[in-house]
């Protein structure tokens, strides 16, 4: 299984969380599953996947995301940071929106776990 990361810019440099570790943490912490309104997900109206100038939103890139959106399973909850930002699950959010849903299931950290990498450029992360 290929590694996936949740990335976030910070004053400390790029923060990277291993998504598979985040999933495991939500399970070991037994975070409750809650239904949240799609309207509360800020990332729906932000540039989420195409932030890097080296990864422009080409037709090919958009088609690849469309395929991932179609294949995603809404049975799995989103993972939200303590401040409500999406750490994993934007393809599920997009699918729920496309299906006309108003809510989606999520789990939310009360305190964010420490990132797996701090200040490591995205192209230097182990995949």
mmCIF file of N, CA and C in Angstrom, residues 5-110:
data_model
loop_
_atom_site.group_PDB
_atom_site.id
_atom_site.type_symbol
_atom_site.label_atom_id
_atom_site.label_comp_id
_atom_site.label_asym_id
_atom_site.label_seq_id
_atom_site.Cartn_x
_atom_site.Cartn_y
_atom_site.Cartn_z
ATOM 1 N N UNK A 5 0.000 11.089 2.641
ATOM 2 C CA UNK A 5 0.260 12.074 3.688
ATOM 3 C C UNK A 5 -0.786 13.171 3.678
ATOM 4 N N UNK A 6 -1.084 13.654 4.864
ATOM 5 C CA UNK A 6 -1.818 14.909 4.999
ATOM 6 C C UNK A 6 -0.743 15.961 5.219
ATOM 7 N N UNK A 7 -0.753 17.003 4.387
ATOM 8 C CA UNK A 7 0.275 18.037 4.431
ATOM 9 C C UNK A 7 -0.344 19.358 4.851
ATOM 10 N N UNK A 8 0.414 20.103 5.649
ATOM 11 C CA UNK A 8 -0.043 21.417 6.082
ATOM 12 C C UNK A 8 1.165 22.323 6.262
ATOM 13 N N UNK A 9 1.095 23.508 5.703
ATOM 14 C CA UNK A 9 2.158 24.492 5.889
ATOM 15 C C UNK A 9 2.090 25.051 7.306
ATOM 16 N N UNK A 10 3.252 25.409 7.849
ATOM 17 C CA UNK A 10 3.289 25.992 9.185
ATOM 18 C C UNK A 10 4.535 26.849 9.319
ATOM 19 N N UNK A 11 4.622 27.564 10.407
ATOM 20 C CA UNK A 11 5.823 28.346 10.686
ATOM 21 C C UNK A 11 7.036 27.441 10.921
ATOM 22 N N UNK A 12 6.785 26.193 11.313
ATOM 23 C CA UNK A 12 7.870 25.222 11.527
ATOM 24 C C UNK A 12 8.306 24.562 10.224
ATOM 25 N N UNK A 13 7.643 24.882 9.123
ATOM 26 C CA UNK A 13 7.893 24.227 7.846
ATOM 27 C C UNK A 13 6.726 23.319 7.518
ATOM 28 N N UNK A 14 6.876 22.539 6.464
ATOM 29 C CA UNK A 14 5.808 21.633 6.044
ATOM 30 C C UNK A 14 5.608 20.546 7.091
ATOM 31 N N UNK A 15 4.368 20.359 7.508
ATOM 32 C CA UNK A 15 4.016 19.288 8.442
ATOM 33 C C UNK A 15 3.388 18.167 7.629
ATOM 34 N N UNK A 16 3.802 16.926 7.918
ATOM 35 C CA UNK A 16 3.280 15.773 7.171
ATOM 36 C C UNK A 16 2.872 14.674 8.144
ATOM 37 N N UNK A 17 1.626 14.237 8.020
ATOM 38 C CA UNK A 17 1.113 13.127 8.804
ATOM 39 C C UNK A 17 0.886 11.942 7.884
ATOM 40 N N UNK A 18 1.328 10.775 8.285
ATOM 41 C CA UNK A 18 1.066 9.538 7.564
ATOM 42 C C UNK A 18 -0.420 9.210 7.768
ATOM 43 N N UNK A 19 -1.187 9.174 6.694
ATOM 44 C CA UNK A 19 -2.633 8.957 6.787
ATOM 45 C C UNK A 19 -2.958 7.603 7.412
ATOM 46 N N UNK A 20 -2.172 6.586 7.114
ATOM 47 C CA UNK A 20 -2.450 5.272 7.705
ATOM 48 C C UNK A 20 -2.267 5.302 9.225
ATOM 49 N N UNK A 21 -1.316 6.091 9.700
ATOM 50 C CA UNK A 21 -1.146 6.247 11.153
ATOM 51 C C UNK A 21 -2.324 7.017 11.734
ATOM 52 N N UNK A 22 -2.800 8.050 11.016
ATOM 53 C CA UNK A 22 -3.967 8.794 11.500
ATOM 54 C C UNK A 22 -5.177 7.874 11.647
ATOM 55 N N UNK A 23 -5.391 7.014 10.665
ATOM 56 C CA UNK A 23 -6.513 6.066 10.725
ATOM 57 C C UNK A 23 -6.375 5.166 11.945
ATOM 58 N N UNK A 24 -5.171 4.639 12.146
ATOM 59 C CA UNK A 24 -4.937 3.761 13.305
ATOM 60 C C UNK A 24 -5.179 4.505 14.613
ATOM 61 N N UNK A 25 -4.747 5.758 14.693
ATOM 62 C CA UNK A 25 -4.954 6.541 15.914
ATOM 63 C C UNK A 25 -6.432 6.772 16.190
ATOM 64 N N UNK A 26 -7.228 7.014 15.150
ATOM 65 C CA UNK A 26 -8.665 7.220 15.372
ATOM 66 C C UNK A 26 -9.305 5.948 15.924
ATOM 67 N N UNK A 27 -8.773 4.803 15.514
ATOM 68 C CA UNK A 27 -9.312 3.529 15.996
ATOM 69 C C UNK A 27 -8.861 3.242 17.420
ATOM 70 N N UNK A 28 -7.589 3.458 17.723
ATOM 71 C CA UNK A 28 -7.109 3.183 19.086
ATOM 72 C C UNK A 28 -7.686 4.171 20.092
ATOM 73 N N UNK A 29 -7.959 5.394 19.671
ATOM 74 C CA UNK A 29 -8.565 6.382 20.564
ATOM 75 C C UNK A 29 -10.089 6.246 20.603
ATOM 76 N N UNK A 30 -10.627 5.351 19.779
ATOM 77 C CA UNK A 30 -12.071 5.107 19.706
ATOM 78 C C UNK A 30 -12.854 6.422 19.574
ATOM 79 N N UNK A 31 -12.419 7.248 18.620
ATOM 80 C CA UNK A 31 -13.108 8.510 18.392
ATOM 81 C C UNK A 31 -14.529 8.246 17.891
ATOM 82 N N UNK A 32 -15.500 8.962 18.427
ATOM 83 C CA UNK A 32 -16.887 8.728 18.016
ATOM 84 C C UNK A 32 -17.137 9.185 16.578
ATOM 85 N N UNK A 33 -17.979 8.445 15.883
ATOM 86 C CA UNK A 33 -18.410 8.818 14.543
ATOM 87 C C UNK A 33 -19.581 9.784 14.690
ATOM 88 N N UNK A 34 -19.461 10.930 14.018
ATOM 89 C CA UNK A 34 -20.517 11.940 14.081
ATOM 90 C C UNK A 34 -20.894 12.355 12.664
ATOM 91 N N UNK A 35 -22.113 12.811 12.503
ATOM 92 C CA UNK A 35 -22.569 13.318 11.215
ATOM 93 C C UNK A 35 -22.360 14.828 11.212
ATOM 94 N N UNK A 36 -21.651 15.301 10.178
ATOM 95 C CA UNK A 36 -21.413 16.743 10.090
ATOM 96 C C UNK A 36 -21.978 17.263 8.764
ATOM 97 N N UNK A 37 -22.417 18.514 8.739
ATOM 98 C CA UNK A 37 -22.925 19.071 7.484
ATOM 99 C C UNK A 37 -21.776 19.350 6.512
ATOM 100 N N UNK A 38 -21.992 19.039 5.259
ATOM 101 C CA UNK A 38 -20.979 19.354 4.243
ATOM 102 C C UNK A 38 -20.694 20.848 4.223
ATOM 103 N N UNK A 39 -21.685 21.648 4.548
ATOM 104 C CA UNK A 39 -21.500 23.103 4.534
ATOM 105 C C UNK A 39 -20.460 23.571 5.550
ATOM 106 N N UNK A 40 -20.104 22.721 6.507
ATOM 107 C CA UNK A 40 -19.109 23.100 7.515
ATOM 108 C C UNK A 40 -17.674 22.782 7.078
ATOM 109 N N UNK A 41 -17.518 22.147 5.927
ATOM 110 C CA UNK A 41 -16.190 21.744 5.462
ATOM 111 C C UNK A 41 -15.603 22.865 4.616
ATOM 112 N N UNK A 42 -14.696 23.622 5.217
ATOM 113 C CA UNK A 42 -14.111 24.804 4.564
ATOM 114 C C UNK A 42 -13.365 24.456 3.286
ATOM 115 N N UNK A 43 -12.744 23.284 3.269
ATOM 116 C CA UNK A 43 -11.914 22.897 2.132
ATOM 117 C C UNK A 43 -12.699 22.778 0.829
ATOM 118 N N UNK A 44 -14.020 22.640 0.908
ATOM 119 C CA UNK A 44 -14.827 22.577 -0.312
ATOM 120 C C UNK A 44 -14.688 23.841 -1.155
ATOM 121 N N UNK A 45 -14.371 24.939 -0.521
ATOM 122 C CA UNK A 45 -14.258 26.207 -1.232
ATOM 123 C C UNK A 45 -12.821 26.734 -1.242
ATOM 124 N N UNK A 46 -11.872 25.829 -1.077
ATOM 125 C CA UNK A 46 -10.452 26.178 -1.109
ATOM 126 C C UNK A 46 -9.734 25.321 -2.147
ATOM 127 N N UNK A 47 -8.582 25.774 -2.551
ATOM 128 C CA UNK A 47 -7.740 24.957 -3.419
ATOM 129 C C UNK A 47 -7.095 23.890 -2.535
ATOM 130 N N UNK A 48 -7.526 22.655 -2.671
ATOM 131 C CA UNK A 48 -7.074 21.592 -1.767
ATOM 132 C C UNK A 48 -6.033 20.692 -2.426
ATOM 133 N N UNK A 49 -6.324 20.202 -3.623
ATOM 134 C CA UNK A 49 -5.436 19.233 -4.265
ATOM 135 C C UNK A 49 -4.361 19.870 -5.135
ATOM 136 N N UNK A 50 -4.561 21.067 -5.570
ATOM 137 C CA UNK A 50 -3.655 21.667 -6.553
ATOM 138 C C UNK A 50 -2.971 22.920 -6.004
ATOM 139 N N UNK A 51 -2.412 22.808 -4.821
ATOM 140 C CA UNK A 51 -1.745 23.931 -4.175
ATOM 141 C C UNK A 51 -0.321 24.127 -4.680
ATOM 142 N N UNK A 52 0.291 23.048 -5.112
ATOM 143 C CA UNK A 52 1.688 23.092 -5.540
ATOM 144 C C UNK A 52 1.763 23.552 -6.995
ATOM 145 N N UNK A 53 2.574 24.575 -7.247
ATOM 146 C CA UNK A 53 2.707 25.081 -8.618
ATOM 147 C C UNK A 53 3.268 24.034 -9.573
ATOM 148 N N UNK A 54 3.894 22.984 -9.032
ATOM 149 C CA UNK A 54 4.422 21.899 -9.864
ATOM 150 C C UNK A 54 3.363 20.846 -10.172
ATOM 151 N N UNK A 55 2.170 21.006 -9.590
ATOM 152 C CA UNK A 55 1.063 20.071 -9.827
ATOM 153 C C UNK A 55 -0.179 20.850 -10.255
ATOM 154 N N UNK A 56 -0.168 21.404 -11.471
ATOM 155 C CA UNK A 56 -1.323 22.211 -11.905
ATOM 156 C C UNK A 56 -2.548 21.334 -12.166
ATOM 157 N N UNK A 57 -3.736 21.943 -12.118
ATOM 158 C CA UNK A 57 -4.962 21.189 -12.352
ATOM 159 C C UNK A 57 -5.188 20.925 -13.842
ATOM 160 N N UNK A 58 -4.353 20.083 -14.407
ATOM 161 C CA UNK A 58 -4.522 19.711 -15.808
ATOM 162 C C UNK A 58 -5.761 18.832 -15.956
ATOM 163 N N UNK A 59 -6.228 18.667 -17.161
ATOM 164 C CA UNK A 59 -7.371 17.773 -17.402
ATOM 165 C C UNK A 59 -7.057 16.369 -16.914
ATOM 166 N N UNK A 60 -5.819 15.915 -17.137
ATOM 167 C CA UNK A 60 -5.414 14.573 -16.683
ATOM 168 C C UNK A 60 -5.495 14.478 -15.154
ATOM 169 N N UNK A 61 -4.967 15.497 -14.470
ATOM 170 C CA UNK A 61 -4.988 15.480 -13.007
ATOM 171 C C UNK A 61 -6.418 15.498 -12.478
ATOM 172 N N UNK A 62 -7.274 16.287 -13.104
ATOM 173 C CA UNK A 62 -8.674 16.336 -12.688
ATOM 174 C C UNK A 62 -9.353 14.999 -12.948
ATOM 175 N N UNK A 63 -9.069 14.378 -14.089
ATOM 176 C CA UNK A 63 -9.647 13.061 -14.397
ATOM 177 C C UNK A 63 -9.190 12.013 -13.379
ATOM 178 N N UNK A 64 -7.924 12.080 -12.980
ATOM 179 C CA UNK A 64 -7.417 11.135 -11.973
ATOM 180 C C UNK A 64 -8.161 11.320 -10.651
ATOM 181 N N UNK A 65 -8.412 12.567 -10.264
ATOM 182 C CA UNK A 65 -9.176 12.805 -9.035
ATOM 183 C C UNK A 65 -10.620 12.354 -9.196
ATOM 184 N N UNK A 66 -11.202 12.577 -10.368
ATOM 185 C CA UNK A 66 -12.578 12.130 -10.614
ATOM 186 C C UNK A 66 -12.689 10.614 -10.460
ATOM 187 N N UNK A 67 -11.688 9.900 -10.925
ATOM 188 C CA UNK A 67 -11.671 8.437 -10.786
ATOM 189 C C UNK A 67 -11.599 8.051 -9.306
ATOM 190 N N UNK A 68 -10.737 8.726 -8.553
ATOM 191 C CA UNK A 68 -10.625 8.443 -7.121
ATOM 192 C C UNK A 68 -11.924 8.775 -6.388
ATOM 193 N N UNK A 69 -12.574 9.862 -6.787
ATOM 194 C CA UNK A 69 -13.848 10.231 -6.179
ATOM 195 C C UNK A 69 -14.891 9.144 -6.448
ATOM 196 N N UNK A 70 -14.961 8.677 -7.683
ATOM 197 C CA UNK A 70 -15.946 7.647 -8.043
ATOM 198 C C UNK A 70 -15.715 6.348 -7.279
ATOM 199 N N UNK A 71 -14.451 6.025 -7.040
ATOM 200 C CA UNK A 71 -14.102 4.750 -6.404
ATOM 201 C C UNK A 71 -14.143 4.800 -4.879
ATOM 202 N N UNK A 72 -14.229 5.977 -4.288
ATOM 203 C CA UNK A 72 -14.143 6.081 -2.833
ATOM 204 C C UNK A 72 -15.384 5.517 -2.153
ATOM 205 N N UNK A 73 -15.213 5.084 -0.914
ATOM 206 C CA UNK A 73 -16.269 4.438 -0.153
ATOM 207 C C UNK A 73 -16.715 5.354 0.982
ATOM 208 N N UNK A 74 -17.958 5.778 0.940
ATOM 209 C CA UNK A 74 -18.476 6.681 1.959
ATOM 210 C C UNK A 74 -18.707 6.010 3.310
ATOM 211 N N UNK A 75 -18.466 4.711 3.391
ATOM 212 C CA UNK A 75 -18.616 4.013 4.669
ATOM 213 C C UNK A 75 -17.520 4.411 5.659
ATOM 214 N N UNK A 76 -16.406 4.928 5.143
ATOM 215 C CA UNK A 76 -15.301 5.315 6.024
ATOM 216 C C UNK A 76 -15.463 6.777 6.421
ATOM 217 N N UNK A 77 -15.255 7.104 7.701
ATOM 218 C CA UNK A 77 -15.428 8.493 8.128
ATOM 219 C C UNK A 77 -14.266 9.379 7.700
ATOM 220 N N UNK A 78 -14.552 10.661 7.550
ATOM 221 C CA UNK A 78 -13.488 11.641 7.369
ATOM 222 C C UNK A 78 -12.687 11.688 8.654
ATOM 223 N N UNK A 79 -11.465 12.151 8.562
ATOM 224 C CA UNK A 79 -10.676 12.433 9.762
ATOM 225 C C UNK A 79 -10.458 13.934 9.797
ATOM 226 N N UNK A 80 -10.907 14.550 10.895
ATOM 227 C CA UNK A 80 -10.779 15.980 11.072
ATOM 228 C C UNK A 80 -9.755 16.293 12.159
ATOM 229 N N UNK A 81 -9.015 17.370 11.957
ATOM 230 C CA UNK A 81 -8.101 17.848 12.986
ATOM 231 C C UNK A 81 -8.918 18.484 14.111
ATOM 232 N N UNK A 82 -8.246 18.842 15.183
ATOM 233 C CA UNK A 82 -8.954 19.431 16.325
ATOM 234 C C UNK A 82 -9.654 20.740 15.960
ATOM 235 N N UNK A 83 -9.141 21.447 14.933
ATOM 236 C CA UNK A 83 -9.791 22.693 14.508
ATOM 237 C C UNK A 83 -10.782 22.487 13.354
ATOM 238 N N UNK A 84 -11.095 21.215 13.049
ATOM 239 C CA UNK A 84 -12.127 20.907 12.057
ATOM 240 C C UNK A 84 -11.651 20.833 10.624
ATOM 241 N N UNK A 85 -10.346 20.881 10.387
ATOM 242 C CA UNK A 85 -9.811 20.783 9.026
ATOM 243 C C UNK A 85 -9.741 19.305 8.620
ATOM 244 N N UNK A 86 -9.942 19.034 7.333
ATOM 245 C CA UNK A 86 -9.903 17.664 6.821
ATOM 246 C C UNK A 86 -8.456 17.177 6.763
ATOM 247 N N UNK A 87 -8.188 16.075 7.449
ATOM 248 C CA UNK A 87 -6.865 15.447 7.406
ATOM 249 C C UNK A 87 -6.877 14.249 6.463
ATOM 250 N N UNK A 88 -8.042 13.639 6.295
ATOM 251 C CA UNK A 88 -8.201 12.537 5.354
ATOM 252 C C UNK A 88 -9.658 12.472 4.939
ATOM 253 N N UNK A 89 -9.892 12.357 3.615
ATOM 254 C CA UNK A 89 -11.248 12.121 3.162
ATOM 255 C C UNK A 89 -11.835 13.117 2.179
ATOM 256 N N UNK A 90 -11.025 13.976 1.571
ATOM 257 C CA UNK A 90 -11.605 14.965 0.650
ATOM 258 C C UNK A 90 -12.258 14.328 -0.571
ATOM 259 N N UNK A 91 -11.780 13.164 -1.018
ATOM 260 C CA UNK A 91 -12.455 12.498 -2.139
ATOM 261 C C UNK A 91 -13.852 12.046 -1.702
ATOM 262 N N UNK A 92 -13.992 11.636 -0.435
ATOM 263 C CA UNK A 92 -15.309 11.260 0.086
ATOM 264 C C UNK A 92 -16.214 12.482 0.191
ATOM 265 N N UNK A 93 -15.638 13.611 0.603
ATOM 266 C CA UNK A 93 -16.419 14.855 0.672
ATOM 267 C C UNK A 93 -16.939 15.210 -0.716
ATOM 268 N N UNK A 94 -16.058 15.147 -1.714
ATOM 269 C CA UNK A 94 -16.468 15.471 -3.081
ATOM 270 C C UNK A 94 -17.555 14.520 -3.573
ATOM 271 N N UNK A 95 -17.423 13.237 -3.253
ATOM 272 C CA UNK A 95 -18.435 12.266 -3.682
ATOM 273 C C UNK A 95 -19.778 12.557 -3.010
ATOM 274 N N UNK A 96 -19.757 12.832 -1.719
ATOM 275 C CA UNK A 96 -21.003 13.142 -1.007
ATOM 276 C C UNK A 96 -21.659 14.379 -1.608
ATOM 277 N N UNK A 97 -20.867 15.394 -1.937
ATOM 278 C CA UNK A 97 -21.394 16.605 -2.561
ATOM 279 C C UNK A 97 -22.021 16.285 -3.916
ATOM 280 N N UNK A 98 -21.325 15.496 -4.725
ATOM 281 C CA UNK A 98 -21.827 15.138 -6.053
ATOM 282 C C UNK A 98 -23.120 14.328 -5.969
ATOM 283 N N UNK A 99 -23.265 13.549 -4.895
ATOM 284 C CA UNK A 99 -24.470 12.742 -4.711
ATOM 285 C C UNK A 99 -25.617 13.539 -4.090
ATOM 286 N N UNK A 100 -25.378 14.803 -3.787
ATOM 287 C CA UNK A 100 -26.423 15.643 -3.223
ATOM 288 C C UNK A 100 -26.640 15.454 -1.731
ATOM 289 N N UNK A 101 -25.695 14.840 -1.067
ATOM 290 C CA UNK A 101 -25.820 14.644 0.379
ATOM 291 C C UNK A 101 -25.576 15.958 1.103
ATOM 292 N N UNK A 102 -26.182 16.091 2.248
ATOM 293 C CA UNK A 102 -25.983 17.286 3.061
ATOM 294 C C UNK A 102 -25.067 17.027 4.249
ATOM 295 N N UNK A 103 -24.899 15.754 4.625
ATOM 296 C CA UNK A 103 -24.076 15.379 5.777
ATOM 297 C C UNK A 103 -23.123 14.258 5.398
ATOM 298 N N UNK A 104 -22.083 14.118 6.202
ATOM 299 C CA UNK A 104 -21.111 13.047 6.020
ATOM 300 C C UNK A 104 -20.599 12.642 7.405
ATOM 301 N N UNK A 105 -20.190 11.389 7.533
ATOM 302 C CA UNK A 105 -19.684 10.887 8.807
ATOM 303 C C UNK A 105 -18.221 11.268 8.972
ATOM 304 N N UNK A 106 -17.869 11.646 10.206
ATOM 305 C CA UNK A 106 -16.497 12.067 10.488
ATOM 306 C C UNK A 106 -16.094 11.651 11.905
ATOM 307 N N UNK A 107 -14.788 11.601 12.114
ATOM 308 C CA UNK A 107 -14.200 11.517 13.450
ATOM 309 C C UNK A 107 -13.296 12.732 13.578
ATOM 310 N N UNK A 108 -13.118 13.209 14.812
ATOM 311 C CA UNK A 108 -12.326 14.422 15.008
ATOM 312 C C UNK A 108 -11.413 14.261 16.210
ATOM 313 N N UNK A 109 -10.134 14.598 15.995
ATOM 314 C CA UNK A 109 -9.186 14.598 17.098
ATOM 315 C C UNK A 109 -9.513 15.751 18.047
ATOM 316 N N UNK A 110 -9.387 15.505 19.342
ATOM 317 C CA UNK A 110 -9.524 16.594 20.314
ATOM 318 C C UNK A 110 -8.203 17.342 20.445
#
